[in-house]
Short mmCIF file of C-alpha atoms in Angstrom, two decimals:
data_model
loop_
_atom_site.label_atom_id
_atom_site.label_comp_id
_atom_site.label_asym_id
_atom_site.label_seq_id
_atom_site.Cartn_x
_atom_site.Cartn_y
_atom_site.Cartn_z
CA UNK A 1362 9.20 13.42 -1.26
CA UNK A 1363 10.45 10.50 -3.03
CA UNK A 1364 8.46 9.36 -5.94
CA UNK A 1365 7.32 5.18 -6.22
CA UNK A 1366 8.22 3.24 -9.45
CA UNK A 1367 4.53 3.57 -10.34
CA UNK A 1368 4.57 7.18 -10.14
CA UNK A 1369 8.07 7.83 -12.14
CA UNK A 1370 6.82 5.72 -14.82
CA UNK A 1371 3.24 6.39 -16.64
CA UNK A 1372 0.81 3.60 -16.31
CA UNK A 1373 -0.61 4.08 -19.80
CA UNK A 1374 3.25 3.11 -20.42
CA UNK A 1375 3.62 -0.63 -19.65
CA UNK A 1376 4.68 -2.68 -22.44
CA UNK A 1377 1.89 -4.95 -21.30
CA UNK A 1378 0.13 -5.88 -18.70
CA UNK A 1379 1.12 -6.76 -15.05
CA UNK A 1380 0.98 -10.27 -14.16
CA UNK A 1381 -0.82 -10.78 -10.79
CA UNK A 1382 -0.71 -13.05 -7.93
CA UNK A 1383 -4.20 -14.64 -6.98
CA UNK A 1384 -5.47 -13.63 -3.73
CA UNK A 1385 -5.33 -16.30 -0.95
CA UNK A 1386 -2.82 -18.48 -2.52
CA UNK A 1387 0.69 -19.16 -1.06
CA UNK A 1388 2.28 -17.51 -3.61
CA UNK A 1389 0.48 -14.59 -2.97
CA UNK A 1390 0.77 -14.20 0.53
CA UNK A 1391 5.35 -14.87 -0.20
CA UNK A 1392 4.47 -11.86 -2.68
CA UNK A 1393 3.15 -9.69 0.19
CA UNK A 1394 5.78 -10.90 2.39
CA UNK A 1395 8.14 -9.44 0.13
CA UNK A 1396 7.18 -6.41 -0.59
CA UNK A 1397 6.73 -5.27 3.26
CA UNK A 1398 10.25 -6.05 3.22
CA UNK A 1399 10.61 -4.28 0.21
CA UNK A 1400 9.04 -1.27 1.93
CA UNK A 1401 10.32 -1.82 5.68
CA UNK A 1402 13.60 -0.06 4.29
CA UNK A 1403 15.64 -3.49 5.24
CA UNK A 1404 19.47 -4.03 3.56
CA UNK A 1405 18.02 -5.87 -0.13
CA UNK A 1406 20.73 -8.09 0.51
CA UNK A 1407 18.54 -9.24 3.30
CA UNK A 1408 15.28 -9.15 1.35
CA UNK A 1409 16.04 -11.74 -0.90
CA UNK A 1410 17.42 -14.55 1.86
CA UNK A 1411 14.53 -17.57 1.58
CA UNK A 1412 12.51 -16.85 5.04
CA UNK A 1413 12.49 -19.88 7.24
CA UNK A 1414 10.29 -22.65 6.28
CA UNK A 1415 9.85 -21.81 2.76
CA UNK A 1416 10.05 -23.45 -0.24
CA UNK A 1417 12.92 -21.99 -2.98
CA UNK A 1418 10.94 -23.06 -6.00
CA UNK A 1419 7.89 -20.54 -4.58
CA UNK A 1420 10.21 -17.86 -3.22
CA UNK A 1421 11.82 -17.49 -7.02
CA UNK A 1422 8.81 -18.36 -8.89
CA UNK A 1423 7.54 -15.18 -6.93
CA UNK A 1424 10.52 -13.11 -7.84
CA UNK A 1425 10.59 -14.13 -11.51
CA UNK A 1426 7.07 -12.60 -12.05
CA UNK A 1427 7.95 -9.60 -9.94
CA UNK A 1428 10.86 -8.62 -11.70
CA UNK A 1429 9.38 -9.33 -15.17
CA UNK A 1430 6.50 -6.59 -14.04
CA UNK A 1431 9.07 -4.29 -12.33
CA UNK A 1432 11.83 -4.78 -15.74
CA UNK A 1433 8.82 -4.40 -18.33
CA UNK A 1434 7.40 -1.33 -16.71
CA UNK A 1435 10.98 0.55 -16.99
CA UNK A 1436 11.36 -0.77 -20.47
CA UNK A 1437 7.74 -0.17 -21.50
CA UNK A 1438 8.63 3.89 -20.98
CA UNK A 1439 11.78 3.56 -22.55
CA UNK A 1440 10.51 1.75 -25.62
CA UNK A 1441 9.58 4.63 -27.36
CA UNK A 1442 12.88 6.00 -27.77
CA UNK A 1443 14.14 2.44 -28.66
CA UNK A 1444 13.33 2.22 -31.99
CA UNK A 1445 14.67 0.29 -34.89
CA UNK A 1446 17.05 3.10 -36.42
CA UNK A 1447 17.97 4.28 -32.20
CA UNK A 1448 18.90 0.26 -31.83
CA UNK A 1449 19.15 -1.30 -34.96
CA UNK A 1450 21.01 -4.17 -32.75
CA UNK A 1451 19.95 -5.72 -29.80
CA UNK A 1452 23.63 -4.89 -27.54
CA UNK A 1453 24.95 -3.28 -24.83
CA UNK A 1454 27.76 -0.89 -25.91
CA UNK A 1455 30.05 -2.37 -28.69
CA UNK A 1456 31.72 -5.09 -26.48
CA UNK A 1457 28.29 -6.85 -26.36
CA UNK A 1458 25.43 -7.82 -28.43
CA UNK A 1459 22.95 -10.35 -28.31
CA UNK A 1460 21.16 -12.76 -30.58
CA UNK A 1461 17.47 -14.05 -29.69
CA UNK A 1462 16.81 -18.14 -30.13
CA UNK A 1463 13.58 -19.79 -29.43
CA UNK A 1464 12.14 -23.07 -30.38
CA UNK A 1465 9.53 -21.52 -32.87
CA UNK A 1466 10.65 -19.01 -35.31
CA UNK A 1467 14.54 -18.74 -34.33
CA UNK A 1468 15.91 -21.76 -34.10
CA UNK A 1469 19.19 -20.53 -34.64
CA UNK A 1470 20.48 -17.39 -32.95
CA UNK A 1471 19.39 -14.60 -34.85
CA UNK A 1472 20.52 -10.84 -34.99
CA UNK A 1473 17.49 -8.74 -33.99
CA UNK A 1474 17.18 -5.18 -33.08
CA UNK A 1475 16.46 -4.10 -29.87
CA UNK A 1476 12.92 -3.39 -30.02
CA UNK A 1477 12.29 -6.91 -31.92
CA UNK A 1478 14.28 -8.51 -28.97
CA UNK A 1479 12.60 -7.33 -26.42
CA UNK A 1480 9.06 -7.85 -27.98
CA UNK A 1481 10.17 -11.61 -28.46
CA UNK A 1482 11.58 -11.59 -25.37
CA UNK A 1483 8.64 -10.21 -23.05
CA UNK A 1484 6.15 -12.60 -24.61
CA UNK A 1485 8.57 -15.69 -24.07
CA UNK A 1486 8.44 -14.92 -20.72
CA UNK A 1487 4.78 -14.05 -20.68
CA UNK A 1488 4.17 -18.01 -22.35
CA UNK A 1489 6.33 -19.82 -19.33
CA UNK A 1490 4.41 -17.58 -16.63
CA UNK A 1491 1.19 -18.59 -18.00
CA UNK A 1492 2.29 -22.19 -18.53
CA UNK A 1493 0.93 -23.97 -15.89
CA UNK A 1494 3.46 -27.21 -16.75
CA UNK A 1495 5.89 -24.50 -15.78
CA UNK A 1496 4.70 -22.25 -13.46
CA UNK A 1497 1.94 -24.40 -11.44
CA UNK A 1498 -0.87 -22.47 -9.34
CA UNK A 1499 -2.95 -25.17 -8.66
CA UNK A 1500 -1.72 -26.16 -4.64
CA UNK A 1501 -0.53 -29.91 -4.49
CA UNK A 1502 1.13 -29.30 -7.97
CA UNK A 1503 4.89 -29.69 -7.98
CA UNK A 1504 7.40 -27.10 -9.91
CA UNK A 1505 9.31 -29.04 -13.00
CA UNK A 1506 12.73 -30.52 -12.37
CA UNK A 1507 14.32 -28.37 -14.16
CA UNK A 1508 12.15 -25.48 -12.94
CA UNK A 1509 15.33 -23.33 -11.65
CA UNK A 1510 16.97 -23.38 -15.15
CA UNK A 1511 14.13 -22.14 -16.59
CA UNK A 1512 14.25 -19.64 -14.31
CA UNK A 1513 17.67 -18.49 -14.81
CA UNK A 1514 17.52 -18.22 -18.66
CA UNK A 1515 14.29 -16.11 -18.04
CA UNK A 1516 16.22 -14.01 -15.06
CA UNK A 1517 19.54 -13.64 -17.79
CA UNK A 1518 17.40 -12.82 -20.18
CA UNK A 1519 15.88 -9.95 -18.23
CA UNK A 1520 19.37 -9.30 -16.84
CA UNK A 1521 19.98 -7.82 -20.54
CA UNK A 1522 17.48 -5.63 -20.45
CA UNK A 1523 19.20 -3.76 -17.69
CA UNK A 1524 22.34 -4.17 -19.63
CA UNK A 1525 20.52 -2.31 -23.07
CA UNK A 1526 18.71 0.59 -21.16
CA UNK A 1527 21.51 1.73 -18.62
CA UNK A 1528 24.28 1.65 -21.38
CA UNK A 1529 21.93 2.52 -24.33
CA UNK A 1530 19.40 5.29 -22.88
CA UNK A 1531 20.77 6.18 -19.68
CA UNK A 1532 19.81 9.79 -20.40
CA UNK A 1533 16.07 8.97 -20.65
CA UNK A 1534 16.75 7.60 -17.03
CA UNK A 1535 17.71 10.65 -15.81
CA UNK A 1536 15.33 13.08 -17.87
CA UNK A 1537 12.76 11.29 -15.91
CA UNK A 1538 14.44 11.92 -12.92
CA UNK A 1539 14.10 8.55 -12.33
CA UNK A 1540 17.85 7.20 -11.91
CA UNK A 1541 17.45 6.35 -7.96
CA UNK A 1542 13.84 3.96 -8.58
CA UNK A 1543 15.85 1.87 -11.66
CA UNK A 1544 18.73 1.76 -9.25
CA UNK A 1545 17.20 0.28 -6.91
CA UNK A 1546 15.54 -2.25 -9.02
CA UNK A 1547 18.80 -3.43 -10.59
CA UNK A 1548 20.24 -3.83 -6.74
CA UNK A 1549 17.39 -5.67 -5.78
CA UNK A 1550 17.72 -7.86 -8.95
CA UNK A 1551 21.75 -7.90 -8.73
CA UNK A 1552 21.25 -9.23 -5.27
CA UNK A 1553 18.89 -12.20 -5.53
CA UNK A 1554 20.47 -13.51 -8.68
CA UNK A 1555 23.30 -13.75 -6.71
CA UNK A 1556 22.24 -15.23 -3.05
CA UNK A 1557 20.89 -18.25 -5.31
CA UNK A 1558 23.10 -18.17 -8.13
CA UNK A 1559 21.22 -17.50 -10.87
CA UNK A 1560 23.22 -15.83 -13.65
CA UNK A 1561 26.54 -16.90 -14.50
CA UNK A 1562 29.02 -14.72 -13.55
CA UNK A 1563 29.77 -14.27 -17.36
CA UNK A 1564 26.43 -12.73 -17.91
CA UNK A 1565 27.05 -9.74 -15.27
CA UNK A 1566 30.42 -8.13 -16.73
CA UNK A 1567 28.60 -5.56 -18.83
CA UNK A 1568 27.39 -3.78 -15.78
CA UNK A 1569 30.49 -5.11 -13.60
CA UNK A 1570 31.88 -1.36 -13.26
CA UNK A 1571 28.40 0.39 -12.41
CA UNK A 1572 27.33 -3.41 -10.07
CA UNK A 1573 30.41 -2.61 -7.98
CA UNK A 1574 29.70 0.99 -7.62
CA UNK A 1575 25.98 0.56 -6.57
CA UNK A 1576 26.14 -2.44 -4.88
CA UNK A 1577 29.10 -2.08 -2.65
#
């Protein structure tokens, strides 16, 4: 029987924890629409369309928080075996590394290793979620105009994360048997960056090779 994400990877494992939708809001009830797509076994390529009558700001405002849960509970088990002498470099293979900025302590891009990236980079996140200038929750409250780039320098962003822990500890992957669950988690990812456009195309080629095999 096939295991769930949950079950693959310990709870006591999370780099932090989950952000949650409140009950009886809209963007609650888009979050539950989702996932019984998720689960109804439907093509992911259809999951992520915008359902009729929807508003896109909601539909990826939903997305962003699920996929910072889903991406931080795969990294949270691998963190332990990313450590600063593993991944004294935040990269992905030698072709590829990358340098965290940020308007506080980095102003300029700054060579980090992985560990420090990813710390930086999942409370970033974390402060735009929780920003309610950013992310509103009050209803009546509109998104920010330039609410969609936010979103895609969070959703790149995260997008390297995939990039570090397939090319950098794919073996821990499959030790924990769980190859199939962070497979399916990059498609679903791959796929709605790409219905709205998201990423640049730039961003993608380190997984172009693997993308193409997976996502045919």
């Amino acid at each position: 029987m096939a295991l769930c994400l949950k079950q693959v990877f310990a709870k006591d494992k999370t780099f932090r924890p989950r952000k949650r939708f409140e009950p009886g809001t809209q963007r609650f009830e888009l979050y539950k629409k989702a996932q019984a797509s998720l689960k109804s076994g439907l093509d992911l390529r259809t999951v992520v369309r915008l359902p009729p009558g929807e508003n896109i700001d909601d539909w990826i405002a939903v997305h962003v928080v699920d996929f910072f849960n889903r991406i931080n509970l795969i990294y949270g088990t691998m963190a332990e075996r990313c450590s600063e002498s593993s991944c004294p470099v935040m990269a992905g293979g030698p072709r590829y590394e990358y340098r965290w900025q940020d308007e506080r302590q980095y102003r300029r891009p700054a060579k980090l290793s992985a560990p420090r990236y990813m710390a930086l980079l999942m409370d970033w996140i974390e402060g735009l979620i929780n920003d309610e200038d950013v992310f509103p929750t009050r209803v009546g409250v509109p998104f920010p105009k330039n609410f969609q780039q936010v979103c895609t320098k969070i959703l790149t962003r995260l997008f390297r994360v995939f990039v570090h822990v397939y090319i950098h500890h794919f073996d821990s992957i499959l030790s924990m048997g769980a190859e199939a669950h962070v497979n399916t988690c990059y498609k679903h990812f791959y796929y709605f960056i790409r219905e709205f456009s998201l990423v640049d195309q730039r961003e993608l080629e380190p997984l172009r090779e693997m993308t193409e095999r997976i996502c045919h």
